[in-house]
XYZ file of N, CA and C in Angstrom:
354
model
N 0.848 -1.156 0.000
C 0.000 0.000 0.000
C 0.905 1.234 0.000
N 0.690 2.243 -1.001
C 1.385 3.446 -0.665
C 1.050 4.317 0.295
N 2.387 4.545 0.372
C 2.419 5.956 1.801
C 2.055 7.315 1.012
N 0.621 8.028 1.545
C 0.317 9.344 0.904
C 1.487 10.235 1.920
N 1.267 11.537 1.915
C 1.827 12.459 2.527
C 0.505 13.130 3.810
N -0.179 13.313 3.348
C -1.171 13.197 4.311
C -1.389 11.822 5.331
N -0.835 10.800 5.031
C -0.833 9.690 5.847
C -0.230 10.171 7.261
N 0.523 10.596 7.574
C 1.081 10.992 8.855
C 0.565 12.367 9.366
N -0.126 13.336 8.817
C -0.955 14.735 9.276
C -0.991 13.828 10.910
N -0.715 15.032 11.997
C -1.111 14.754 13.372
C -0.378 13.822 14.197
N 0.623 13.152 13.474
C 1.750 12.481 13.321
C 3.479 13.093 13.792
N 3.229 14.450 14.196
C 4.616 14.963 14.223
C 5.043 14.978 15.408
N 6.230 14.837 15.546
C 6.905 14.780 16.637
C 6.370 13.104 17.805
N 5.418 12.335 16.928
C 5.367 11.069 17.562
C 6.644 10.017 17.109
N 7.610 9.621 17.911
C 8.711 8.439 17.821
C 8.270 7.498 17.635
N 8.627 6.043 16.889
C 7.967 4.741 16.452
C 8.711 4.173 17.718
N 8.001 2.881 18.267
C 8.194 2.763 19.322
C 9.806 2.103 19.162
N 10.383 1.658 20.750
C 11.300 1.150 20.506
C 11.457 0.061 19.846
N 12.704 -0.449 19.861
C 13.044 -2.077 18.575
C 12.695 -3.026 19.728
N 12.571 -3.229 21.333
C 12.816 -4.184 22.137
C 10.875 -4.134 22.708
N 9.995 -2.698 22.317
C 8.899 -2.523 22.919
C 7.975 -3.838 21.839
N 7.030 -4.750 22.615
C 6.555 -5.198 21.997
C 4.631 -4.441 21.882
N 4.501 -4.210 20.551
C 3.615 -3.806 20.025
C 2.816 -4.196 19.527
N 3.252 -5.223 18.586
C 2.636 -5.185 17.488
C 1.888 -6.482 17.167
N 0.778 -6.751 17.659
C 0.021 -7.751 17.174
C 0.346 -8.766 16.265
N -0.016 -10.291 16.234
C 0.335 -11.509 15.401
C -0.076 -10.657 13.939
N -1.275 -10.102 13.337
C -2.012 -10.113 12.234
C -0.992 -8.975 11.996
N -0.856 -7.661 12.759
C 0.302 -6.836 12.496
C 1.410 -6.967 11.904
N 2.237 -7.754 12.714
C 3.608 -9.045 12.573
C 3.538 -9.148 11.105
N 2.331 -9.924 11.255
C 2.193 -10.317 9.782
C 2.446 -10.034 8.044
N 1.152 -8.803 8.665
C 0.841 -7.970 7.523
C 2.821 -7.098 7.027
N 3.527 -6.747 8.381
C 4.183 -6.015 8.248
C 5.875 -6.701 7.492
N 6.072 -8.297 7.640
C 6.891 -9.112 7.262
C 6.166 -9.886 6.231
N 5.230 -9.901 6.038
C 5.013 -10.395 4.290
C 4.470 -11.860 5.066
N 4.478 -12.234 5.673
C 4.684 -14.035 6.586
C 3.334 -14.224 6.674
N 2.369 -15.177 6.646
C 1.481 -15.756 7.199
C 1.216 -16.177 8.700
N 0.406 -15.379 9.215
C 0.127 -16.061 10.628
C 0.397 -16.863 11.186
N 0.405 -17.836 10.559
C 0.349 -19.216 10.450
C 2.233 -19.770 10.339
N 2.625 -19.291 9.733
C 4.352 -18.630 9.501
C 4.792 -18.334 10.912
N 4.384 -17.807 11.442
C 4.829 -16.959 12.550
C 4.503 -17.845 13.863
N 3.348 -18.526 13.719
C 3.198 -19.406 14.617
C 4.381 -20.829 14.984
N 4.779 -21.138 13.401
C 5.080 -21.943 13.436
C 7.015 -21.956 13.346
N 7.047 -20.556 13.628
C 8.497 -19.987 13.938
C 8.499 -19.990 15.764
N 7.524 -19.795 15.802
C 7.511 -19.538 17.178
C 7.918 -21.252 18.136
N 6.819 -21.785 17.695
C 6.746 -23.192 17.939
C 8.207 -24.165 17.597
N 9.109 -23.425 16.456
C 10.455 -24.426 16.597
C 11.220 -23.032 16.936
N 10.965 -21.847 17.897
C 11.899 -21.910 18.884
C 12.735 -20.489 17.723
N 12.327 -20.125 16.705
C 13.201 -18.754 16.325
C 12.946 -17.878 16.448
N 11.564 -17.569 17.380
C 10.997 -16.300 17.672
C 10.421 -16.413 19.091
N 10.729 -15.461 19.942
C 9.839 -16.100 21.272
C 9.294 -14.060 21.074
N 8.072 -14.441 20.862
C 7.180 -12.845 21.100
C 6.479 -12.576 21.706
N 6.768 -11.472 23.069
C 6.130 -11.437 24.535
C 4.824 -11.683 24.303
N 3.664 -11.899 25.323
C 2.895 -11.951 25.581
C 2.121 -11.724 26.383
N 0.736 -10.604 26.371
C 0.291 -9.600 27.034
C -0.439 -10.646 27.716
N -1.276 -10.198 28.973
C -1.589 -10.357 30.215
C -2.790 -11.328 29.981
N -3.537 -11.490 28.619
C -4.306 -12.232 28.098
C -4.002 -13.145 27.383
N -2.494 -13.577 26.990
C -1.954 -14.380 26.091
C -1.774 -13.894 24.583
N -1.936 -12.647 24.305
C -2.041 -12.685 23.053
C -0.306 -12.177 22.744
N -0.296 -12.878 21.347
C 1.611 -12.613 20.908
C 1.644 -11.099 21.096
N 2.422 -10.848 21.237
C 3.045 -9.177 20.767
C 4.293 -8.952 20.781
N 4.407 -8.507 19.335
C 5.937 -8.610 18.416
C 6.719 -6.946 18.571
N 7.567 -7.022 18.874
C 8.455 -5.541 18.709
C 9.349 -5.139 17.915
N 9.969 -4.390 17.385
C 10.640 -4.342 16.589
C 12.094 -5.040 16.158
N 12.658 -5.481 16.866
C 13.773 -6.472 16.758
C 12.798 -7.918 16.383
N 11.644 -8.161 17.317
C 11.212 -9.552 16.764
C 10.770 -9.115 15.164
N 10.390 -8.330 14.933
C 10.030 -8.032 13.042
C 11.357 -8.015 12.124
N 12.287 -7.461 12.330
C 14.159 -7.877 11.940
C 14.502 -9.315 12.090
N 14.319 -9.943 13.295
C 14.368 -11.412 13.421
C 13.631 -12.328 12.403
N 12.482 -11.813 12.487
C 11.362 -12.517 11.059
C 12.000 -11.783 9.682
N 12.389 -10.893 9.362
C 12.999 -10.369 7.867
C 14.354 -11.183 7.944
N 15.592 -11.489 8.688
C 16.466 -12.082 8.673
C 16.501 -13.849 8.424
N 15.257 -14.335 9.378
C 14.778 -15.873 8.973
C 13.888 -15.947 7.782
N 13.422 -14.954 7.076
C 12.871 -14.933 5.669
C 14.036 -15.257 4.626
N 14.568 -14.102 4.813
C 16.054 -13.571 4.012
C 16.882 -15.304 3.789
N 17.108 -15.336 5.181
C 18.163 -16.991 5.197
C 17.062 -18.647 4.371
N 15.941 -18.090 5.025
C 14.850 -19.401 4.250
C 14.824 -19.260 2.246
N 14.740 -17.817 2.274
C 14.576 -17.839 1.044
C 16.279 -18.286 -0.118
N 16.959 -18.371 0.408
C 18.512 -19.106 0.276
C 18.362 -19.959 0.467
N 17.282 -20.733 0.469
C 17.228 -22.069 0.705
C 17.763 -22.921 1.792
N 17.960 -22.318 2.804
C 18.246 -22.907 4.033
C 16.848 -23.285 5.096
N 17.049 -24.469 5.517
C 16.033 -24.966 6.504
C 16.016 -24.673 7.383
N 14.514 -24.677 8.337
C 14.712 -24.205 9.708
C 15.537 -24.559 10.584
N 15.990 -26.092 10.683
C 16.822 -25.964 11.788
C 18.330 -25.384 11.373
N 18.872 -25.114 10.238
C 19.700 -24.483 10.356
C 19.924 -23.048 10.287
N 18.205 -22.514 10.433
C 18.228 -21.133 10.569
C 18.866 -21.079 12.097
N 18.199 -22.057 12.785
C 17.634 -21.837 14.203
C 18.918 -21.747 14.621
N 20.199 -22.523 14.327
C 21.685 -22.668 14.453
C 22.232 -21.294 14.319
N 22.129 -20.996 12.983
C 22.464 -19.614 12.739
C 22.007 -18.754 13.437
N 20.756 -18.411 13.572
C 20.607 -17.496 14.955
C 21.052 -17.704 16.397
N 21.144 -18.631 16.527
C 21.976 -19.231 17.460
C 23.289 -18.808 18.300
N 23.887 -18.765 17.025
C 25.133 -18.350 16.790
C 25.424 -16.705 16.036
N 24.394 -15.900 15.828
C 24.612 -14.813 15.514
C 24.470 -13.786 16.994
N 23.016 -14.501 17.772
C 23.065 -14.079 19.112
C 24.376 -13.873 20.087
N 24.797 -15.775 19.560
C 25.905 -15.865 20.889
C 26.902 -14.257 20.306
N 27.403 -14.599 19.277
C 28.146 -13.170 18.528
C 27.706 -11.971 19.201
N 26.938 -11.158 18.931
C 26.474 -10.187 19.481
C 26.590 -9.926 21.308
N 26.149 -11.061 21.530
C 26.318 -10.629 23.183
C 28.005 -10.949 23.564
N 28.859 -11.873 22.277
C 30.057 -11.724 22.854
C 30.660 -10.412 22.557
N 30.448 -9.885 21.336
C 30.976 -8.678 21.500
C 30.648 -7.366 22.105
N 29.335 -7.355 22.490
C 29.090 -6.544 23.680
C 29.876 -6.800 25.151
N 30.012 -7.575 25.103
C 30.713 -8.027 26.279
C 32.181 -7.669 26.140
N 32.682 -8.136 24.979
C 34.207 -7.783 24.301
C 34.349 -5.671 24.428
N 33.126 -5.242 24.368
C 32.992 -3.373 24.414
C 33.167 -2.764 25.830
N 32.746 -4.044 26.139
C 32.170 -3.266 27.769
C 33.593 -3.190 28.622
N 34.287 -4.611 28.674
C 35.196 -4.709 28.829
C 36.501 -3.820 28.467
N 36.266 -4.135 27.032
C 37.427 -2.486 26.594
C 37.316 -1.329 27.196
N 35.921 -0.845 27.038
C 35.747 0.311 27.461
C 36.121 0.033 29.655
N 36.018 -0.703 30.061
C 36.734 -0.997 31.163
C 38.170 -0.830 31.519
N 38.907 -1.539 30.357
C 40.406 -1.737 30.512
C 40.502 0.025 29.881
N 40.133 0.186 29.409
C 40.467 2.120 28.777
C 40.839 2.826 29.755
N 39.544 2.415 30.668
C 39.153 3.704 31.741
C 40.503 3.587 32.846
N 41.188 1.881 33.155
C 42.174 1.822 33.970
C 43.649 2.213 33.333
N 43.387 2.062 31.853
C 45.079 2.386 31.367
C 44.882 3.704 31.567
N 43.557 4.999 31.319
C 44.270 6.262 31.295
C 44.457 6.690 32.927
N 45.901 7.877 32.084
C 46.457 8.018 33.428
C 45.851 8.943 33.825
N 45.984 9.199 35.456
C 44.917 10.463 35.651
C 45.667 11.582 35.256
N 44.060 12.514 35.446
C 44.520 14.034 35.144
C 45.453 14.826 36.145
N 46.175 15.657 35.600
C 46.874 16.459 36.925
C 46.141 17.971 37.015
């Protein structure tokens, strides 16, 4: 569907929510990654998507879980199978939190090599 310019009137100065806030409804999810409901369910069920769930049970997806679903599209459509998506994410996670960890640390050892001020 195209975006008019009038589509956002009343719209200014509102921020899209965060990437970690979950928002966005299964049919949302959906509509917004191209995926079938039904897709999404069944990502969920082998374990490549876990998408919070409000106080009534219903999914709700946030913006990193919608990147997570464009990235397991992206790798499926390469013809790779789920369980070796599930590997690969796996292992892209472990990555990420090692090198956050690898930052934090630096930025640790930084703070002890400089010398103080005089």
């Amino acid at each position: 569907m195209p975006v008019h310019q009038d589509d956002n009137v009343g719209n200014e100065g509102v921020a899209p929510p965060a990437a970690g806030r979950p928002v966005y409804a299964i049919s949302v999810a959906a509509e917004l990654t191209g995926l079938g409901v039904q897709t999404l369910r069944l990502y969920e069920a082998r374990g490549l998507i876990t998408p919070a769930r409000s106080a009534g049970g219903t999914r709700c997806y946030s913006g990193a879980d919608l990147a997570r679903l464009n990235r397991i599209t992206a790798l499926n459509q390469q013809g790779i199978n789920l369980t070796a998506i599930a590997r690969i994410l796996e292992l892209e996670d472990a990555n990420a939190d090692l090198t956050a960890r690898c930052d934090r640390l630096q930025a640790r050892l930084d703070e002890v090599d400089t010398p103080p001020s005089r």
